[in-house]
Amino acid sequence: MKYEMQVEKPLKMDNQHMLQLKNIYLAPYMQIATDLIGKARHAGGNMFRHQIDTMAILMDYGYIDSVLLKASCVHDCVEDIPDFDHNRIINVDEDGPDVYKLVLEVTRKHEESKPQFLQRIINTGSQKAKVLKCADRISNMISLGFVTDPRFIERYCDETEFYILPIAIEVDYNMYQELINLIITRRKYLEDSGYIEEQKHLQKVEQLKPIQ
């Protein structure tokens, strides 16, 4: 599947996009998202803030699409709220069915491993799903700066490099560039903390162990 890559990042919102945003009713979706206030995040804060942050990143990159912005507000609800009633999204307004469909695209299914989930988005995700996943990962990578668990940081950087960069390069060049820069800064933290050298040392020790 081929997409038209977005290469321009607006410096600010123009009047046309402001009027477009003015006519998008986000409040009911934000209300649904407040159910995530009790869901803490690894880096601090909660999942409700993450939904709004993801929406802000989309707007920062010039995306003023009603379905995309509404889905960003509730993109983790199906996955993170036990027994979530999907009709709460579907019945909000005329966009509800399309919003729910997009949310499902970026929701990991019970039978999927994380690699299978991300590979599905790479292989069959719609353009909106890929853009939303990139904004979601940018938010997560920024939050990673407040995480002090080096193994978690390393795994998340590896996952971003292997799965998210191929998604980003298809749909938005500037998101792709930001993700690369975020990976570089997080890996530099691992180097500066001594974690990388420690892992190299442990690998050498493991290699020198006699075969049983």
JSON list of C-alpha atoms in Angstrom, two decimals:
[
{"chain": "A", "resi": 1, "resn": "MET", "atom": "CA", "xyz": [0.00, 0.00, 0.00]},
{"chain": "A", "resi": 2, "resn": "LYS", "atom": "CA", "xyz": [1.48, 3.37, -1.04]},
{"chain": "A", "resi": 3, "resn": "TYR", "atom": "CA", "xyz": [0.67, 6.69, 0.57]},
{"chain": "A", "resi": 4, "resn": "GLU", "atom": "CA", "xyz": [1.37, 10.31, -0.26]},
{"chain": "A", "resi": 5, "resn": "MET", "atom": "CA", "xyz": [4.03, 11.36, 2.22]},
{"chain": "A", "resi": 6, "resn": "GLN", "atom": "CA", "xyz": [3.47, 14.68, 3.97]},
{"chain": "A", "resi": 7, "resn": "VAL", "atom": "CA", "xyz": [6.67, 16.72, 3.80]},
{"chain": "A", "resi": 8, "resn": "GLU", "atom": "CA", "xyz": [5.55, 20.16, 5.02]},
{"chain": "A", "resi": 9, "resn": "LYS", "atom": "CA", "xyz": [5.22, 21.01, 8.70]},
{"chain": "A", "resi": 10, "resn": "PRO", "atom": "CA", "xyz": [3.30, 24.25, 9.31]},
{"chain": "A", "resi": 11, "resn": "LEU", "atom": "CA", "xyz": [4.87, 26.92, 11.50]},
{"chain": "A", "resi": 12, "resn": "LYS", "atom": "CA", "xyz": [1.48, 27.88, 12.93]},
{"chain": "A", "resi": 13, "resn": "MET", "atom": "CA", "xyz": [-2.21, 27.27, 12.37]},
{"chain": "A", "resi": 14, "resn": "ASP", "atom": "CA", "xyz": [-3.69, 29.39, 9.58]},
{"chain": "A", "resi": 15, "resn": "ASN", "atom": "CA", "xyz": [-7.26, 30.77, 9.54]},
{"chain": "A", "resi": 16, "resn": "GLN", "atom": "CA", "xyz": [-8.53, 28.02, 7.25]},
{"chain": "A", "resi": 17, "resn": "HIS", "atom": "CA", "xyz": [-7.42, 25.28, 9.65]},
{"chain": "A", "resi": 18, "resn": "MET", "atom": "CA", "xyz": [-8.65, 27.30, 12.63]},
{"chain": "A", "resi": 19, "resn": "LEU", "atom": "CA", "xyz": [-12.14, 27.44, 11.13]},
{"chain": "A", "resi": 20, "resn": "GLN", "atom": "CA", "xyz": [-11.94, 23.75, 10.29]},
{"chain": "A", "resi": 21, "resn": "LEU", "atom": "CA", "xyz": [-10.98, 22.95, 13.89]},
{"chain": "A", "resi": 22, "resn": "LYS", "atom": "CA", "xyz": [-13.72, 25.24, 15.20]},
{"chain": "A", "resi": 23, "resn": "ASN", "atom": "CA", "xyz": [-16.33, 22.98, 13.60]},
{"chain": "A", "resi": 24, "resn": "ILE", "atom": "CA", "xyz": [-14.92, 19.77, 15.10]},
{"chain": "A", "resi": 25, "resn": "TYR", "atom": "CA", "xyz": [-16.76, 18.76, 18.28]},
{"chain": "A", "resi": 26, "resn": "LEU", "atom": "CA", "xyz": [-14.08, 17.13, 20.40]},
{"chain": "A", "resi": 27, "resn": "ALA", "atom": "CA", "xyz": [-15.60, 17.57, 23.86]},
{"chain": "A", "resi": 28, "resn": "PRO", "atom": "CA", "xyz": [-17.64, 14.29, 23.91]},
{"chain": "A", "resi": 29, "resn": "TYR", "atom": "CA", "xyz": [-14.54, 12.32, 22.95]},
{"chain": "A", "resi": 30, "resn": "MET", "atom": "CA", "xyz": [-12.47, 14.10, 25.59]},
{"chain": "A", "resi": 31, "resn": "GLN", "atom": "CA", "xyz": [-15.15, 13.18, 28.14]},
{"chain": "A", "resi": 32, "resn": "ILE", "atom": "CA", "xyz": [-14.81, 9.50, 27.22]},
{"chain": "A", "resi": 33, "resn": "ALA", "atom": "CA", "xyz": [-11.03, 9.80, 27.50]},
{"chain": "A", "resi": 34, "resn": "THR", "atom": "CA", "xyz": [-11.29, 11.04, 31.10]},
{"chain": "A", "resi": 35, "resn": "ASP", "atom": "CA", "xyz": [-11.97, 7.41, 32.05]},
{"chain": "A", "resi": 36, "resn": "LEU", "atom": "CA", "xyz": [-8.20, 6.99, 31.56]},
{"chain": "A", "resi": 37, "resn": "ILE", "atom": "CA", "xyz": [-7.27, 9.49, 34.28]},
{"chain": "A", "resi": 38, "resn": "GLY", "atom": "CA", "xyz": [-6.79, 6.62, 36.72]},
{"chain": "A", "resi": 39, "resn": "LYS", "atom": "CA", "xyz": [-4.37, 4.79, 34.41]},
{"chain": "A", "resi": 40, "resn": "ALA", "atom": "CA", "xyz": [-0.83, 5.71, 35.49]},
{"chain": "A", "resi": 41, "resn": "ARG", "atom": "CA", "xyz": [2.04, 5.81, 32.99]},
{"chain": "A", "resi": 42, "resn": "HIS", "atom": "CA", "xyz": [5.56, 4.39, 33.38]},
{"chain": "A", "resi": 43, "resn": "ALA", "atom": "CA", "xyz": [7.05, 7.89, 33.05]},
{"chain": "A", "resi": 44, "resn": "GLY", "atom": "CA", "xyz": [4.50, 9.56, 35.32]},
{"chain": "A", "resi": 45, "resn": "GLY", "atom": "CA", "xyz": [1.21, 11.28, 34.55]},
{"chain": "A", "resi": 46, "resn": "ASN", "atom": "CA", "xyz": [-1.75, 9.31, 33.27]},
{"chain": "A", "resi": 47, "resn": "MET", "atom": "CA", "xyz": [-3.20, 7.92, 30.07]},
{"chain": "A", "resi": 48, "resn": "PHE", "atom": "CA", "xyz": [-5.76, 10.73, 29.69]},
{"chain": "A", "resi": 49, "resn": "ARG", "atom": "CA", "xyz": [-2.94, 13.27, 29.36]},
{"chain": "A", "resi": 50, "resn": "HIS", "atom": "CA", "xyz": [-1.30, 11.02, 26.79]},
{"chain": "A", "resi": 51, "resn": "GLN", "atom": "CA", "xyz": [-4.45, 11.06, 24.62]},
{"chain": "A", "resi": 52, "resn": "ILE", "atom": "CA", "xyz": [-4.51, 14.86, 24.61]},
{"chain": "A", "resi": 53, "resn": "ASP", "atom": "CA", "xyz": [-0.76, 15.04, 24.02]},
{"chain": "A", "resi": 54, "resn": "THR", "atom": "CA", "xyz": [-1.13, 12.76, 20.99]},
{"chain": "A", "resi": 55, "resn": "MET", "atom": "CA", "xyz": [-3.84, 15.03, 19.62]},
{"chain": "A", "resi": 56, "resn": "ALA", "atom": "CA", "xyz": [-1.61, 18.09, 20.14]},
{"chain": "A", "resi": 57, "resn": "ILE", "atom": "CA", "xyz": [1.23, 16.41, 18.24]},
{"chain": "A", "resi": 58, "resn": "LEU", "atom": "CA", "xyz": [-1.10, 15.76, 15.30]},
{"chain": "A", "resi": 59, "resn": "MET", "atom": "CA", "xyz": [-2.13, 19.41, 15.28]},
{"chain": "A", "resi": 60, "resn": "ASP", "atom": "CA", "xyz": [1.51, 20.47, 15.53]},
{"chain": "A", "resi": 61, "resn": "TYR", "atom": "CA", "xyz": [2.12, 18.56, 12.30]},
{"chain": "A", "resi": 62, "resn": "GLY", "atom": "CA", "xyz": [-0.85, 20.22, 10.59]},
{"chain": "A", "resi": 63, "resn": "TYR", "atom": "CA", "xyz": [-3.42, 17.41, 10.83]},
{"chain": "A", "resi": 64, "resn": "ILE", "atom": "CA", "xyz": [-6.88, 18.93, 11.25]},
{"chain": "A", "resi": 65, "resn": "ASP", "atom": "CA", "xyz": [-9.02, 15.96, 10.30]},
{"chain": "A", "resi": 66, "resn": "SER", "atom": "CA", "xyz": [-12.09, 15.35, 12.42]},
{"chain": "A", "resi": 67, "resn": "VAL", "atom": "CA", "xyz": [-11.88, 11.53, 12.48]},
{"chain": "A", "resi": 68, "resn": "LEU", "atom": "CA", "xyz": [-8.14, 11.55, 13.15]},
{"chain": "A", "resi": 69, "resn": "LEU", "atom": "CA", "xyz": [-8.32, 14.08, 15.99]},
{"chain": "A", "resi": 70, "resn": "LYS", "atom": "CA", "xyz": [-11.33, 12.43, 17.60]},
{"chain": "A", "resi": 71, "resn": "ALA", "atom": "CA", "xyz": [-9.65, 9.02, 17.41]},
{"chain": "A", "resi": 72, "resn": "SER", "atom": "CA", "xyz": [-6.50, 10.45, 19.00]},
{"chain": "A", "resi": 73, "resn": "CYS", "atom": "CA", "xyz": [-8.56, 11.51, 22.02]},
{"chain": "A", "resi": 74, "resn": "VAL", "atom": "CA", "xyz": [-9.77, 7.97, 22.66]},
{"chain": "A", "resi": 75, "resn": "HIS", "atom": "CA", "xyz": [-7.14, 5.80, 20.96]},
{"chain": "A", "resi": 76, "resn": "ASP", "atom": "CA", "xyz": [-6.24, 3.82, 24.11]},
{"chain": "A", "resi": 77, "resn": "CYS", "atom": "CA", "xyz": [-9.74, 3.41, 25.53]},
{"chain": "A", "resi": 78, "resn": "VAL", "atom": "CA", "xyz": [-10.58, 0.07, 23.94]},
{"chain": "A", "resi": 79, "resn": "GLU", "atom": "CA", "xyz": [-7.26, -1.45, 25.01]},
{"chain": "A", "resi": 80, "resn": "ASP", "atom": "CA", "xyz": [-6.91, 0.06, 28.49]},
{"chain": "A", "resi": 81, "resn": "ILE", "atom": "CA", "xyz": [-10.45, 0.30, 29.86]},
{"chain": "A", "resi": 82, "resn": "PRO", "atom": "CA", "xyz": [-11.79, -3.14, 30.95]},
{"chain": "A", "resi": 83, "resn": "ASP", "atom": "CA", "xyz": [-15.06, -4.12, 29.24]},
{"chain": "A", "resi": 84, "resn": "PHE", "atom": "CA", "xyz": [-15.17, -0.83, 27.34]},
{"chain": "A", "resi": 85, "resn": "ASP", "atom": "CA", "xyz": [-18.52, -0.32, 25.60]},
{"chain": "A", "resi": 86, "resn": "HIS", "atom": "CA", "xyz": [-17.64, 0.46, 21.97]},
{"chain": "A", "resi": 87, "resn": "ASN", "atom": "CA", "xyz": [-21.05, 2.09, 21.47]},
{"chain": "A", "resi": 88, "resn": "ARG", "atom": "CA", "xyz": [-19.83, 5.00, 23.58]},
{"chain": "A", "resi": 89, "resn": "ILE", "atom": "CA", "xyz": [-17.63, 5.97, 20.62]},
{"chain": "A", "resi": 90, "resn": "ILE", "atom": "CA", "xyz": [-19.87, 4.79, 17.77]},
{"chain": "A", "resi": 91, "resn": "ASN", "atom": "CA", "xyz": [-22.90, 6.76, 18.99]},
{"chain": "A", "resi": 92, "resn": "VAL", "atom": "CA", "xyz": [-21.18, 10.06, 19.79]},
{"chain": "A", "resi": 93, "resn": "ASP", "atom": "CA", "xyz": [-21.86, 11.68, 16.40]},
{"chain": "A", "resi": 94, "resn": "GLU", "atom": "CA", "xyz": [-21.78, 11.06, 12.66]},
{"chain": "A", "resi": 95, "resn": "ASP", "atom": "CA", "xyz": [-18.01, 10.43, 12.81]},
{"chain": "A", "resi": 96, "resn": "GLY", "atom": "CA", "xyz": [-18.38, 7.85, 15.57]},
{"chain": "A", "resi": 97, "resn": "PRO", "atom": "CA", "xyz": [-18.31, 4.68, 13.41]},
{"chain": "A", "resi": 98, "resn": "ASP", "atom": "CA", "xyz": [-15.22, 5.88, 11.49]},
{"chain": "A", "resi": 99, "resn": "VAL", "atom": "CA", "xyz": [-13.52, 6.97, 14.70]},
{"chain": "A", "resi": 100, "resn": "TYR", "atom": "CA", "xyz": [-14.12, 3.55, 16.24]},
{"chain": "A", "resi": 101, "resn": "LYS", "atom": "CA", "xyz": [-12.82, 1.81, 13.12]},
{"chain": "A", "resi": 102, "resn": "LEU", "atom": "CA", "xyz": [-9.62, 3.88, 13.29]},
{"chain": "A", "resi": 103, "resn": "VAL", "atom": "CA", "xyz": [-9.23, 3.23, 17.02]},
{"chain": "A", "resi": 104, "resn": "LEU", "atom": "CA", "xyz": [-9.46, -0.52, 16.35]},
{"chain": "A", "resi": 105, "resn": "GLU", "atom": "CA", "xyz": [-6.69, -0.24, 13.74]},
{"chain": "A", "resi": 106, "resn": "VAL", "atom": "CA", "xyz": [-4.29, 1.09, 16.40]},
{"chain": "A", "resi": 107, "resn": "THR", "atom": "CA", "xyz": [-5.53, -1.24, 19.15]},
{"chain": "A", "resi": 108, "resn": "ARG", "atom": "CA", "xyz": [-3.58, -4.40, 19.90]},
{"chain": "A", "resi": 109, "resn": "LYS", "atom": "CA", "xyz": [-5.77, -7.49, 19.72]},
{"chain": "A", "resi": 110, "resn": "HIS", "atom": "CA", "xyz": [-5.72, -10.03, 22.56]},
{"chain": "A", "resi": 111, "resn": "GLU", "atom": "CA", "xyz": [-4.12, -12.70, 20.38]},
{"chain": "A", "resi": 112, "resn": "GLU", "atom": "CA", "xyz": [-1.41, -10.38, 19.00]},
{"chain": "A", "resi": 113, "resn": "SER", "atom": "CA", "xyz": [2.11, -10.04, 20.32]},
{"chain": "A", "resi": 114, "resn": "LYS", "atom": "CA", "xyz": [3.51, -6.51, 20.24]},
{"chain": "A", "resi": 115, "resn": "PRO", "atom": "CA", "xyz": [5.61, -7.26, 17.11]},
{"chain": "A", "resi": 116, "resn": "GLN", "atom": "CA", "xyz": [2.59, -8.81, 15.38]},
{"chain": "A", "resi": 117, "resn": "PHE", "atom": "CA", "xyz": [0.49, -5.76, 16.24]},
{"chain": "A", "resi": 118, "resn": "LEU", "atom": "CA", "xyz": [3.02, -3.29, 14.85]},
{"chain": "A", "resi": 119, "resn": "GLN", "atom": "CA", "xyz": [3.68, -5.44, 11.79]},
{"chain": "A", "resi": 120, "resn": "ARG", "atom": "CA", "xyz": [-0.07, -5.42, 11.08]},
{"chain": "A", "resi": 121, "resn": "ILE", "atom": "CA", "xyz": [-0.05, -1.63, 11.01]},
{"chain": "A", "resi": 122, "resn": "ILE", "atom": "CA", "xyz": [2.99, -1.66, 8.70]},
{"chain": "A", "resi": 123, "resn": "ASN", "atom": "CA", "xyz": [1.36, -4.15, 6.32]},
{"chain": "A", "resi": 124, "resn": "THR", "atom": "CA", "xyz": [-2.31, -3.18, 6.29]},
{"chain": "A", "resi": 125, "resn": "GLY", "atom": "CA", "xyz": [-2.78, 0.03, 8.29]},
{"chain": "A", "resi": 126, "resn": "SER", "atom": "CA", "xyz": [-4.62, 2.93, 6.68]},
{"chain": "A", "resi": 127, "resn": "GLN", "atom": "CA", "xyz": [-2.83, 6.25, 6.24]},
{"chain": "A", "resi": 128, "resn": "LYS", "atom": "CA", "xyz": [-4.70, 7.72, 9.22]},
{"chain": "A", "resi": 129, "resn": "ALA", "atom": "CA", "xyz": [-3.77, 4.73, 11.38]},
{"chain": "A", "resi": 130, "resn": "LYS", "atom": "CA", "xyz": [-0.10, 5.16, 10.50]},
{"chain": "A", "resi": 131, "resn": "VAL", "atom": "CA", "xyz": [-0.16, 8.89, 11.16]},
{"chain": "A", "resi": 132, "resn": "LEU", "atom": "CA", "xyz": [-1.92, 8.32, 14.50]},
{"chain": "A", "resi": 133, "resn": "LYS", "atom": "CA", "xyz": [0.57, 5.61, 15.49]},
{"chain": "A", "resi": 134, "resn": "CYS", "atom": "CA", "xyz": [3.48, 7.94, 14.72]},
{"chain": "A", "resi": 135, "resn": "ALA", "atom": "CA", "xyz": [2.01, 10.74, 16.85]},
{"chain": "A", "resi": 136, "resn": "ASP", "atom": "CA", "xyz": [1.33, 8.23, 19.63]},
{"chain": "A", "resi": 137, "resn": "ARG", "atom": "CA", "xyz": [4.95, 7.02, 19.51]},
{"chain": "A", "resi": 138, "resn": "ILE", "atom": "CA", "xyz": [6.37, 10.57, 19.46]},
{"chain": "A", "resi": 139, "resn": "SER", "atom": "CA", "xyz": [4.45, 11.25, 22.67]},
{"chain": "A", "resi": 140, "resn": "ASN", "atom": "CA", "xyz": [5.73, 8.00, 24.20]},
{"chain": "A", "resi": 141, "resn": "MET", "atom": "CA", "xyz": [9.33, 8.66, 23.14]},
{"chain": "A", "resi": 142, "resn": "ILE", "atom": "CA", "xyz": [9.24, 12.13, 24.69]},
{"chain": "A", "resi": 143, "resn": "SER", "atom": "CA", "xyz": [7.91, 10.62, 27.92]},
{"chain": "A", "resi": 144, "resn": "LEU", "atom": "CA", "xyz": [10.75, 8.10, 27.76]},
{"chain": "A", "resi": 145, "resn": "GLY", "atom": "CA", "xyz": [13.04, 10.95, 28.81]},
{"chain": "A", "resi": 146, "resn": "PHE", "atom": "CA", "xyz": [11.56, 10.64, 32.30]},
{"chain": "A", "resi": 147, "resn": "VAL", "atom": "CA", "xyz": [12.08, 6.87, 32.51]},
{"chain": "A", "resi": 148, "resn": "THR", "atom": "CA", "xyz": [15.16, 5.63, 34.37]},
{"chain": "A", "resi": 149, "resn": "ASP", "atom": "CA", "xyz": [14.92, 1.90, 33.58]},
{"chain": "A", "resi": 150, "resn": "PRO", "atom": "CA", "xyz": [17.68, 1.38, 30.97]},
{"chain": "A", "resi": 151, "resn": "ARG", "atom": "CA", "xyz": [16.40, -2.00, 29.78]},
{"chain": "A", "resi": 152, "resn": "PHE", "atom": "CA", "xyz": [12.97, -0.53, 29.11]},
{"chain": "A", "resi": 153, "resn": "ILE", "atom": "CA", "xyz": [14.52, 2.42, 27.25]},
{"chain": "A", "resi": 154, "resn": "GLU", "atom": "CA", "xyz": [16.70, 0.15, 25.13]},
{"chain": "A", "resi": 155, "resn": "ARG", "atom": "CA", "xyz": [13.80, -2.15, 24.24]},
{"chain": "A", "resi": 156, "resn": "TYR", "atom": "CA", "xyz": [11.54, 0.79, 23.39]},
{"chain": "A", "resi": 157, "resn": "CYS", "atom": "CA", "xyz": [14.20, 2.41, 21.19]},
{"chain": "A", "resi": 158, "resn": "ASP", "atom": "CA", "xyz": [14.80, -0.87, 19.37]},
{"chain": "A", "resi": 159, "resn": "GLU", "atom": "CA", "xyz": [11.07, -1.31, 18.83]},
{"chain": "A", "resi": 160, "resn": "THR", "atom": "CA", "xyz": [10.71, 2.26, 17.54]},
{"chain": "A", "resi": 161, "resn": "GLU", "atom": "CA", "xyz": [13.63, 1.85, 15.15]},
{"chain": "A", "resi": 162, "resn": "PHE", "atom": "CA", "xyz": [12.48, -1.51, 13.80]},
{"chain": "A", "resi": 163, "resn": "TYR", "atom": "CA", "xyz": [8.72, -0.98, 13.55]},
{"chain": "A", "resi": 164, "resn": "ILE", "atom": "CA", "xyz": [7.77, 2.70, 13.82]},
{"chain": "A", "resi": 165, "resn": "LEU", "atom": "CA", "xyz": [10.33, 4.28, 11.51]},
{"chain": "A", "resi": 166, "resn": "PRO", "atom": "CA", "xyz": [9.08, 2.17, 8.54]},
{"chain": "A", "resi": 167, "resn": "ILE", "atom": "CA", "xyz": [5.58, 3.45, 9.32]},
{"chain": "A", "resi": 168, "resn": "ALA", "atom": "CA", "xyz": [6.68, 7.08, 9.60]},
{"chain": "A", "resi": 169, "resn": "ILE", "atom": "CA", "xyz": [8.72, 7.15, 6.39]},
{"chain": "A", "resi": 170, "resn": "GLU", "atom": "CA", "xyz": [5.59, 6.20, 4.44]},
{"chain": "A", "resi": 171, "resn": "VAL", "atom": "CA", "xyz": [3.36, 8.98, 5.73]},
{"chain": "A", "resi": 172, "resn": "ASP", "atom": "CA", "xyz": [5.23, 11.96, 7.23]},
{"chain": "A", "resi": 173, "resn": "TYR", "atom": "CA", "xyz": [8.87, 12.87, 6.67]},
{"chain": "A", "resi": 174, "resn": "ASN", "atom": "CA", "xyz": [9.03, 15.34, 9.57]},
{"chain": "A", "resi": 175, "resn": "MET", "atom": "CA", "xyz": [7.58, 12.84, 12.03]},
{"chain": "A", "resi": 176, "resn": "TYR", "atom": "CA", "xyz": [10.18, 10.38, 10.76]},
{"chain": "A", "resi": 177, "resn": "GLN", "atom": "CA", "xyz": [12.94, 12.91, 11.46]},
{"chain": "A", "resi": 178, "resn": "GLU", "atom": "CA", "xyz": [11.66, 13.67, 14.96]},
{"chain": "A", "resi": 179, "resn": "LEU", "atom": "CA", "xyz": [11.49, 9.97, 15.81]},
{"chain": "A", "resi": 180, "resn": "ILE", "atom": "CA", "xyz": [15.10, 9.49, 14.66]},
{"chain": "A", "resi": 181, "resn": "ASN", "atom": "CA", "xyz": [16.22, 12.41, 16.84]},
{"chain": "A", "resi": 182, "resn": "LEU", "atom": "CA", "xyz": [14.31, 11.01, 19.82]},
{"chain": "A", "resi": 183, "resn": "ILE", "atom": "CA", "xyz": [15.95, 7.60, 19.36]},
{"chain": "A", "resi": 184, "resn": "ILE", "atom": "CA", "xyz": [19.39, 9.27, 19.21]},
{"chain": "A", "resi": 185, "resn": "THR", "atom": "CA", "xyz": [18.85, 11.26, 22.41]},
{"chain": "A", "resi": 186, "resn": "ARG", "atom": "CA", "xyz": [17.51, 8.26, 24.32]},
{"chain": "A", "resi": 187, "resn": "ARG", "atom": "CA", "xyz": [20.40, 6.06, 23.20]},
{"chain": "A", "resi": 188, "resn": "LYS", "atom": "CA", "xyz": [22.82, 8.80, 24.24]},
{"chain": "A", "resi": 189, "resn": "TYR", "atom": "CA", "xyz": [21.33, 8.63, 27.73]},
{"chain": "A", "resi": 190, "resn": "LEU", "atom": "CA", "xyz": [22.09, 4.90, 27.78]},
{"chain": "A", "resi": 191, "resn": "GLU", "atom": "CA", "xyz": [25.68, 5.59, 26.73]},
{"chain": "A", "resi": 192, "resn": "ASP", "atom": "CA", "xyz": [26.19, 8.44, 29.22]},
{"chain": "A", "resi": 193, "resn": "SER", "atom": "CA", "xyz": [24.76, 6.34, 32.05]},
{"chain": "A", "resi": 194, "resn": "GLY", "atom": "CA", "xyz": [27.29, 3.58, 31.37]},
{"chain": "A", "resi": 195, "resn": "TYR", "atom": "CA", "xyz": [24.59, 1.06, 30.50]},
{"chain": "A", "resi": 196, "resn": "ILE", "atom": "CA", "xyz": [25.95, 0.30, 27.02]},
{"chain": "A", "resi": 197, "resn": "GLU", "atom": "CA", "xyz": [29.47, -0.42, 28.32]},
{"chain": "A", "resi": 198, "resn": "GLU", "atom": "CA", "xyz": [28.06, -2.56, 31.09]},
{"chain": "A", "resi": 199, "resn": "GLN", "atom": "CA", "xyz": [26.09, -4.63, 28.56]},
{"chain": "A", "resi": 200, "resn": "LYS", "atom": "CA", "xyz": [29.18, -5.07, 26.39]},
{"chain": "A", "resi": 201, "resn": "HIS", "atom": "CA", "xyz": [31.15, -6.25, 29.42]},
{"chain": "A", "resi": 202, "resn": "LEU", "atom": "CA", "xyz": [28.43, -8.74, 30.37]},
{"chain": "A", "resi": 203, "resn": "GLN", "atom": "CA", "xyz": [28.39, -10.10, 26.82]},
{"chain": "A", "resi": 204, "resn": "LYS", "atom": "CA", "xyz": [32.16, -10.63, 26.90]},
{"chain": "A", "resi": 205, "resn": "VAL", "atom": "CA", "xyz": [31.91, -12.41, 30.25]},
{"chain": "A", "resi": 206, "resn": "GLU", "atom": "CA", "xyz": [29.16, -14.63, 28.87]},
{"chain": "A", "resi": 207, "resn": "GLN", "atom": "CA", "xyz": [31.25, -15.47, 25.79]},
{"chain": "A", "resi": 208, "resn": "LEU", "atom": "CA", "xyz": [34.22, -16.45, 27.97]},
{"chain": "A", "resi": 209, "resn": "LYS", "atom": "CA", "xyz": [32.19, -18.93, 30.02]},
{"chain": "A", "resi": 210, "resn": "PRO", "atom": "CA", "xyz": [33.14, -22.55, 29.27]},
{"chain": "A", "resi": 211, "resn": "ILE", "atom": "CA", "xyz": [30.57, -24.57, 27.36]},
{"chain": "A", "resi": 212, "resn": "GLN", "atom": "CA", "xyz": [28.87, -27.03, 29.72]}
]
